[in-house]
XYZ file of C-alpha atoms in Angstrom:
555
model
C -81.112 143.316 -16.066
C -79.047 145.492 -18.634
C -77.855 149.045 -18.341
C -79.989 151.583 -19.583
C -77.345 153.115 -21.398
C -76.492 149.284 -22.952
C -80.128 149.397 -23.978
C -80.399 152.972 -25.506
C -77.735 152.395 -27.269
C -78.113 148.909 -28.590
C -78.987 149.631 -32.319
C -76.055 151.696 -32.470
C -73.923 148.045 -30.944
C -75.705 146.095 -32.763
C -75.058 148.006 -36.111
C -71.292 148.254 -35.329
C -70.886 144.515 -34.478
C -72.573 143.498 -37.892
C -70.227 146.090 -39.566
C -66.998 144.954 -38.252
C -68.213 141.416 -39.154
C -69.360 141.989 -42.788
C -66.949 144.909 -43.235
C -69.149 146.674 -45.728
C -69.807 150.774 -45.467
C -71.733 151.726 -42.420
C -71.218 154.996 -40.095
C -73.099 155.483 -36.654
C -72.188 159.258 -37.651
C -73.167 161.418 -40.378
C -69.567 162.636 -41.930
C -71.315 165.891 -43.578
C -71.960 169.071 -41.254
C -75.317 169.269 -42.526
C -78.314 171.389 -40.544
C -80.570 168.810 -41.479
C -78.613 166.195 -39.397
C -76.821 168.376 -36.484
C -79.545 170.978 -36.294
C -80.470 174.218 -37.935
C -77.951 176.095 -34.945
C -75.171 173.719 -35.528
C -72.830 175.286 -36.892
C -72.454 178.859 -35.299
C -73.505 177.114 -31.742
C -70.401 175.144 -32.330
C -68.534 177.919 -33.435
C -69.722 179.898 -30.509
C -68.610 177.283 -28.379
C -64.921 177.078 -29.423
C -64.758 180.725 -29.652
C -65.568 181.042 -26.040
C -62.463 178.671 -25.062
C -60.161 181.358 -26.492
C -58.174 183.444 -23.946
C -59.320 181.584 -20.925
C -58.507 179.012 -18.564
C -60.321 175.305 -19.490
C -61.552 174.175 -16.335
C -62.029 170.486 -15.694
C -61.754 170.011 -11.750
C -59.189 167.476 -11.896
C -57.092 165.927 -9.133
C -54.131 167.108 -8.157
C -54.315 170.364 -10.032
C -51.139 172.399 -9.203
C -51.050 175.291 -12.388
C -51.705 176.260 -15.434
C -49.853 176.080 -18.997
C -51.084 176.986 -22.608
C -48.849 178.162 -25.626
C -50.455 176.484 -28.691
C -49.573 178.210 -31.712
C -52.552 177.772 -34.610
C -51.063 176.963 -38.098
C -53.552 179.566 -38.930
C -51.986 182.067 -37.512
C -55.100 183.187 -34.618
C -54.530 183.705 -30.836
C -55.393 180.707 -29.130
C -54.461 181.446 -25.787
C -55.905 178.917 -23.846
C -54.764 177.755 -20.418
C -54.962 173.974 -19.281
C -54.619 172.823 -15.922
C -51.367 171.192 -14.675
C -51.920 167.966 -12.608
C -49.407 166.117 -10.409
C -48.664 162.635 -12.398
C -49.224 160.775 -8.809
C -52.287 162.287 -7.976
C -53.863 161.841 -11.410
C -52.882 158.073 -11.171
C -54.305 157.332 -7.530
C -57.474 159.329 -8.397
C -57.703 156.644 -11.435
C -57.026 153.516 -9.658
C -59.631 154.653 -7.011
C -62.092 155.477 -10.360
C -61.679 151.883 -11.673
C -63.504 150.062 -8.988
C -66.980 151.350 -9.593
C -66.110 150.853 -13.402
C -65.628 147.633 -13.303
C -68.664 146.773 -11.038
C -70.708 148.019 -13.771
C -70.028 145.033 -16.320
C -69.023 144.881 -19.700
C -72.790 146.018 -20.448
C -72.909 149.219 -18.306
C -69.071 150.102 -19.879
C -70.297 149.584 -23.079
C -73.398 151.843 -22.889
C -71.814 154.517 -21.081
C -68.855 154.621 -24.186
C -71.362 154.836 -26.461
C -73.080 157.726 -24.715
C -69.796 159.242 -24.643
C -69.437 158.964 -28.113
C -73.231 160.182 -28.991
C -72.211 163.608 -26.843
C -69.093 164.085 -29.103
C -70.937 163.918 -32.063
C -73.513 166.357 -30.982
C -70.743 168.774 -30.354
C -68.764 167.855 -33.269
C -68.657 171.578 -34.957
C -67.194 172.517 -31.404
C -64.128 169.781 -31.471
C -63.786 170.473 -35.677
C -62.993 174.067 -35.158
C -60.656 173.001 -32.477
C -58.867 170.539 -34.122
C -58.509 172.831 -37.720
C -57.131 175.751 -35.691
C -54.439 173.542 -33.911
C -53.632 171.069 -36.817
C -53.855 173.048 -39.742
C -56.579 170.683 -41.353
C -58.760 172.409 -44.077
C -62.537 172.682 -42.114
C -64.310 169.577 -44.036
C -61.326 167.393 -43.028
C -61.335 168.820 -39.734
C -65.143 167.858 -39.168
C -64.990 164.763 -40.580
C -61.715 163.482 -39.484
C -61.742 165.335 -36.067
C -65.247 164.487 -35.487
C -67.394 161.398 -36.876
C -64.584 159.577 -38.443
C -62.786 159.702 -34.895
C -65.911 159.131 -33.559
C -66.722 156.135 -35.694
C -62.863 154.803 -35.023
C -63.958 154.854 -31.259
C -66.970 153.197 -31.815
C -65.427 150.322 -33.592
C -62.974 149.720 -30.704
C -66.174 150.108 -28.519
C -67.359 147.194 -30.552
C -64.163 144.857 -30.517
C -64.224 145.028 -26.868
C -67.599 144.088 -26.264
C -67.893 141.116 -28.300
C -64.302 140.024 -27.230
C -65.614 140.642 -23.167
C -69.247 138.994 -24.325
C -67.454 135.568 -25.267
C -66.666 135.326 -21.672
C -69.622 133.890 -19.298
C -70.157 135.382 -15.873
C -70.769 132.144 -14.251
C -70.628 128.631 -14.770
C -71.827 125.314 -12.942
C -69.342 122.669 -13.567
C -69.930 119.356 -12.634
C -67.362 116.389 -13.560
C -68.583 112.933 -13.286
C -67.300 110.250 -10.835
C -68.648 107.069 -11.525
C -70.193 105.740 -8.878
C -69.438 107.979 -6.591
C -71.217 111.430 -6.370
C -70.183 113.824 -9.089
C -67.789 117.029 -8.337
C -69.884 120.285 -8.586
C -68.341 123.426 -8.098
C -69.550 127.044 -8.729
C -67.116 129.052 -10.932
C -67.459 133.104 -11.624
C -65.592 135.374 -13.965
C -64.511 138.931 -13.351
C -63.341 140.549 -16.289
C -61.026 143.538 -14.843
C -58.957 145.799 -16.371
C -55.282 145.840 -16.302
C -54.820 149.035 -15.435
C -54.470 152.550 -16.239
C -54.296 153.306 -19.898
C -52.751 156.503 -20.916
C -53.034 157.936 -24.591
C -50.324 159.837 -26.256
C -51.761 162.290 -28.704
C -50.371 163.723 -31.855
C -50.173 166.856 -33.216
C -52.073 166.389 -36.606
C -54.903 164.244 -35.754
C -55.680 164.722 -32.034
C -59.017 163.190 -32.157
C -58.412 160.487 -34.789
C -55.718 158.666 -33.564
C -56.544 159.217 -30.027
C -60.152 157.599 -29.744
C -58.986 154.290 -31.289
C -57.057 153.704 -28.069
C -58.900 155.730 -25.653
C -62.181 153.807 -26.214
C -60.324 150.185 -26.344
C -58.821 151.107 -22.943
C -61.898 152.598 -21.417
C -64.533 149.626 -22.611
C -62.220 146.929 -21.036
C -62.442 148.429 -17.694
C -59.276 150.763 -17.407
C -59.293 154.575 -16.232
C -57.272 156.645 -19.360
C -55.112 159.360 -18.767
C -55.145 161.516 -22.263
C -51.525 163.470 -22.683
C -52.240 165.615 -25.588
C -49.789 166.751 -28.101
C -48.503 170.357 -26.798
C -49.482 171.926 -30.156
C -53.152 170.289 -29.871
C -54.260 170.227 -26.570
C -57.948 171.632 -27.144
C -59.602 168.698 -29.067
C -58.267 166.630 -25.957
C -59.358 168.746 -23.717
C -62.822 169.118 -25.049
C -63.312 165.430 -25.392
C -62.229 165.033 -21.864
C -64.761 166.904 -20.912
C -67.462 165.684 -22.417
C -66.543 162.212 -20.871
C -66.053 163.748 -17.944
C -69.735 165.141 -17.880
C -71.469 161.650 -19.045
C -69.542 159.658 -16.227
C -70.862 162.328 -13.642
C -74.335 162.339 -15.126
C -74.165 158.335 -14.952
C -72.914 158.409 -11.116
C -69.371 157.374 -11.714
C -66.083 159.131 -11.215
C -65.154 161.900 -13.496
C -61.445 161.015 -12.789
C -61.915 157.570 -14.467
C -60.882 160.212 -17.615
C -58.182 162.765 -17.037
C -56.112 164.998 -19.402
C -52.276 165.144 -18.615
C -51.161 168.570 -19.951
C -47.105 168.173 -18.728
C -44.704 170.955 -19.659
C -42.119 169.143 -19.156
C -41.090 165.864 -20.616
C -39.664 164.281 -17.239
C -43.404 164.696 -16.148
C -44.125 162.474 -19.555
C -41.857 160.018 -18.483
C -42.955 159.789 -14.975
C -46.459 159.317 -16.600
C -45.679 156.726 -18.767
C -43.478 154.378 -16.701
C -45.326 154.497 -13.818
C -46.066 151.313 -12.094
C -50.187 151.700 -12.429
C -49.699 152.668 -16.166
C -50.581 148.812 -18.044
C -51.176 150.241 -21.610
C -50.024 152.819 -23.522
C -51.130 154.139 -27.165
C -48.784 156.367 -29.067
C -48.897 158.165 -32.574
C -45.775 159.693 -33.361
C -42.039 159.830 -33.793
C -39.817 156.561 -34.316
C -37.596 158.217 -32.006
C -39.982 158.560 -28.589
C -41.885 155.919 -30.073
C -39.064 153.567 -29.503
C -38.573 154.829 -25.670
C -41.815 154.153 -25.314
C -41.478 150.461 -26.347
C -37.864 149.880 -24.746
C -38.550 151.885 -21.388
C -42.219 151.015 -20.222
C -41.775 147.480 -19.609
C -44.727 147.454 -17.208
C -47.011 148.461 -20.221
C -48.338 146.732 -23.363
C -47.536 149.771 -25.899
C -49.613 150.114 -29.107
C -47.510 152.582 -31.218
C -47.991 153.948 -34.769
C -44.832 155.074 -36.127
C -43.144 156.925 -39.247
C -43.093 154.956 -42.278
C -42.496 154.986 -46.231
C -45.568 154.532 -47.991
C -44.914 153.658 -51.758
C -46.904 153.300 -54.838
C -45.803 151.061 -57.828
C -46.976 152.004 -61.240
C -46.273 149.668 -64.025
C -49.776 150.768 -66.598
C -52.981 152.057 -66.585
C -56.024 152.242 -69.097
C -56.980 155.776 -66.964
C -54.126 158.006 -67.077
C -55.857 161.051 -66.358
C -57.694 159.552 -63.797
C -54.879 158.072 -62.289
C -52.952 161.257 -62.258
C -56.033 163.273 -60.661
C -56.398 160.639 -58.156
C -52.344 160.995 -57.146
C -52.390 164.530 -57.277
C -55.459 164.859 -54.813
C -53.429 161.804 -52.766
C -50.268 163.978 -52.304
C -52.004 167.337 -51.820
C -54.206 166.630 -49.142
C -53.625 168.294 -45.579
C -50.220 169.038 -47.028
C -49.552 165.493 -47.161
C -49.551 165.626 -43.101
C -50.992 161.948 -43.045
C -49.421 158.879 -41.874
C -51.086 157.520 -44.672
C -49.534 159.921 -47.443
C -47.705 158.159 -50.280
C -43.865 159.317 -50.396
C -42.222 156.878 -52.886
C -43.573 156.368 -55.950
C -41.798 154.030 -58.052
C -41.798 154.149 -61.931
C -39.741 151.757 -64.518
C -37.013 153.318 -65.984
C -38.685 152.387 -69.808
C -41.653 153.960 -68.889
C -45.319 152.992 -68.497
C -48.040 151.697 -71.361
C -51.335 153.814 -71.064
C -54.546 154.486 -72.549
C -53.065 157.996 -73.852
C -49.772 155.499 -75.662
C -46.267 155.180 -73.894
C -45.212 157.364 -71.329
C -41.663 157.769 -70.424
C -40.372 158.373 -66.802
C -39.784 161.540 -67.715
C -43.459 162.150 -68.826
C -44.510 160.600 -65.607
C -42.920 163.446 -63.522
C -43.908 165.687 -65.800
C -47.462 164.710 -65.698
C -47.826 164.295 -62.304
C -46.466 167.776 -61.496
C -48.699 169.189 -64.085
C -51.703 167.341 -61.954
C -50.728 168.490 -58.749
C -50.366 172.344 -60.061
C -54.143 172.164 -62.167
C -55.981 170.618 -59.236
C -54.468 173.086 -56.982
C -54.947 176.052 -59.586
C -58.288 177.155 -57.820
C -57.635 179.064 -54.665
C -60.682 178.255 -52.882
C -60.033 174.279 -53.788
C -56.564 174.868 -52.954
C -56.938 176.138 -49.077
C -59.748 173.347 -49.100
C -57.255 170.352 -49.592
C -54.364 172.012 -48.132
C -55.052 173.427 -45.281
C -51.968 174.658 -43.297
C -48.227 173.672 -42.153
C -48.538 172.318 -38.852
C -45.068 172.242 -37.877
C -42.041 174.295 -38.424
C -39.975 171.055 -38.622
C -41.894 170.702 -41.901
C -41.618 173.730 -43.227
C -37.509 173.223 -42.788
C -38.186 169.677 -44.723
C -40.014 171.587 -47.738
C -37.144 173.941 -47.784
C -34.350 171.213 -47.769
C -35.745 169.099 -50.381
C -36.379 172.504 -52.684
C -32.260 172.503 -52.536
C -32.098 169.576 -54.385
C -30.069 167.674 -51.988
C -32.497 164.198 -52.446
C -32.932 164.664 -56.535
C -34.362 166.716 -59.063
C -36.795 169.159 -58.118
C -39.857 168.354 -60.410
C -42.517 170.778 -59.300
C -41.487 173.764 -56.302
C -43.102 174.140 -53.475
C -45.290 177.453 -53.547
C -46.494 179.641 -50.689
C -49.969 180.833 -50.564
C -52.071 183.741 -49.460
C -55.309 182.678 -47.579
C -57.368 185.185 -47.334
C -59.601 184.228 -44.823
C -56.687 183.675 -42.364
C -53.728 186.005 -43.296
C -50.999 184.450 -41.202
C -51.761 181.027 -42.299
C -48.483 178.958 -43.427
C -49.544 177.180 -46.623
C -47.098 175.469 -49.004
C -48.344 173.157 -52.335
C -46.278 169.493 -52.469
C -42.432 169.641 -54.004
C -41.969 166.718 -56.263
C -38.690 165.178 -56.491
C -37.426 163.074 -58.887
C -34.245 160.307 -57.996
C -32.734 156.756 -59.248
C -33.611 153.977 -57.169
C -30.042 153.857 -55.872
C -30.525 157.085 -54.260
C -31.872 155.302 -51.539
C -30.621 157.876 -48.742
C -33.249 160.258 -50.197
C -36.393 158.630 -50.239
C -36.012 155.665 -47.841
C -36.432 157.551 -44.958
C -40.224 159.636 -43.615
C -40.116 162.866 -44.665
C -43.234 163.949 -43.328
C -45.057 166.513 -45.053
C -45.763 167.864 -48.809
C -42.644 166.077 -49.781
C -42.660 163.170 -52.423
C -40.624 161.063 -54.684
C -40.979 159.679 -58.255
C -38.339 157.011 -58.076
C -36.826 155.498 -61.552
C -36.523 151.726 -61.296
C -35.205 148.995 -63.747
C -38.531 147.487 -64.138
C -41.881 146.662 -62.397
C -40.555 143.647 -60.733
C -37.832 145.382 -59.529
C -40.349 148.500 -57.872
C -42.247 145.533 -56.546
C -39.562 143.843 -55.062
C -38.112 147.454 -53.742
C -41.672 148.043 -52.193
C -41.255 145.267 -50.119
C -38.031 145.811 -48.735
C -39.129 149.706 -48.055
C -41.927 148.484 -46.034
C -40.081 145.286 -44.744
C -37.637 147.512 -43.429
C -38.720 151.124 -43.040
C -42.537 150.785 -42.219
C -45.914 151.735 -44.293
C -49.300 151.734 -43.448
C -50.016 152.171 -47.415
C -48.664 150.639 -50.277
C -50.322 151.249 -54.142
C -50.006 149.679 -57.265
C -51.393 150.463 -60.664
C -51.247 147.890 -63.263
C -53.350 146.323 -66.419
C -51.629 142.975 -65.986
C -53.112 140.761 -63.409
C -49.708 138.875 -62.991
C -48.443 141.992 -61.864
C -51.123 142.804 -59.489
C -50.739 139.369 -58.220
C -47.022 139.583 -57.327
C -47.705 143.054 -55.572
C -50.473 141.416 -53.331
C -48.333 138.566 -52.457
C -45.328 141.195 -51.586
C -47.841 142.898 -49.704
C -48.874 139.722 -47.685
C -45.238 138.943 -47.138
C -44.338 142.562 -45.816
C -47.974 142.992 -44.222
C -49.251 146.132 -45.353
C -52.510 147.023 -46.435
C -52.572 147.460 -50.750
C -54.930 149.690 -52.853
C -55.248 148.569 -56.838
C -55.985 150.955 -59.426
C -57.573 153.946 -57.684
C -58.852 156.487 -60.086
C -62.125 157.454 -58.465
C -63.122 158.998 -55.721
C -60.982 156.688 -53.176
C -57.450 157.252 -52.348
C -54.854 155.276 -50.770
C -54.715 158.009 -47.469
C -58.147 157.254 -46.212
C -58.946 154.493 -44.049
C -62.615 153.974 -43.257
C -63.831 152.629 -40.011
C -65.644 149.154 -39.435
C -64.269 148.311 -43.049
C -60.421 149.039 -43.346
C -57.822 148.072 -41.088
C -55.431 150.630 -40.476
C -52.003 149.427 -40.157
C -51.710 145.777 -39.710
C -49.058 145.665 -36.875
C -46.851 143.556 -39.028
C -44.416 146.059 -40.247
C -41.934 148.869 -38.561
C -44.746 151.297 -39.367
C -47.183 150.203 -36.651
C -47.076 147.230 -34.040
C -51.130 147.062 -33.813
C -54.206 147.703 -35.989
C -57.050 150.066 -35.380
C -58.842 147.903 -35.177
C -58.787 144.122 -34.639
C -59.285 141.836 -31.447
C -55.643 142.070 -30.783
C -56.475 145.756 -30.084
C -58.510 145.409 -26.914
C -58.166 141.644 -25.742
C -54.815 142.334 -23.977
C -56.253 145.058 -22.206
C -58.035 142.870 -19.643
C -57.679 140.492 -17.674
C -60.527 137.144 -16.505
C -60.127 136.902 -12.541
C -62.107 133.528 -11.849
C -63.442 132.264 -8.184
C -64.931 128.862 -7.363
C -66.110 127.237 -4.512
C -68.124 123.708 -4.126
C -71.524 123.483 -4.321
């Protein structure tokens, strides 16, 4: 008999399975913070729930708690003051290993049902999570709600759907009968048990603490593993809220809540102790190349799924919608102050300019018009604050200042400091736009995370496509784009992205932007270039997280 939660959420699972097979638009969780969807009091209830955490200890009741730690600094300048339990790493691992037995015993159906129940619970508390995401990352409210809530939950469900599909291919048992001619056949009964590889660790990032965490978290969990979440030191609250709701669902289901735990590690040595522990068999990481490569090099006992830095780029050859192209690019470069792993950094433009519906535009025209488009887009304060949010890291501010010094190229547009009347202490900066030559590779051929972009002068379109391929192949990219009226150019760019293994967006001029990625339809990363060694989500993202152990006997 199926697990009751599997039956409860079967329609949701079926929808997700259909969506990953057809890749059309589908979402399980509504992205609009509407009272009609989430309830008339959801907005205020969520805000109060968030505020109830401030200045207090965040109780989780985990194994091996030894003290308390906090220290998150809000980019909006509000005082968070939350303290989180610090647990002994060995105690967390021991408790996680113990919890995996009953988790394995309920089978793939049970695990799938419980995981979707967790996602449903998280969705019902999206407003609380959104406030936590906004105030720790600097995202604007709408992005914090959507990316931190429903979109993250969709990505988690996507992993659960892939995990269920891969596990469902394994039969529970089989009768094996081999004919022996005149002799009686050989008959055996065989059983196949899906077993998680071991404890999973998910290392969160400071900018998208749920969207980048849920895929690995639910992929590991649904395939039979315990999971320890190690959040970024400045974005602990969204992870803590997530873990608490997941532990509650586990307890309600009669399961050990220590299957999911939070590891707040004030010292880097504790993090290294955790990720190199022999019981840890999978690690999901989003962040810098330095620590990501350290994980790959030193955590040999585990499969590491890493999203690292890259140089996302766009080739502009020509366009028949010049103003719309500029508006689209202005939004792309401004969204969340460029603090996205998918934001375009290098825009390759031929030295001889481009043909458009407004006539020929020189390289300098393109630079000037893009700067004006950004200024125009951000001219209304309410739009600017909603789109830009706030700068998450002091390191990003340093990079902006360095870019404005002119060391990387000619400054086409200077970054402006904006005052947010709702949050007077918020750190808000508009994008800085630079122009340089293709030969100035040290300037643009390195990720400069934040609101910093380059318009790069290349010899011609062919050179631009070749440069895009080389940048992606050697330094990595999650997204590239092309604008062209010519099919042969689009074909050449498409072939280049196949070789460099990166997603391509073609002639985006409407309400879709190169730095957006839709669950169930868009593969986030390919695992085929240095920016990421895995994809959200495909079969490879889940299938190596479990093993099949068989037993057989004569009948």
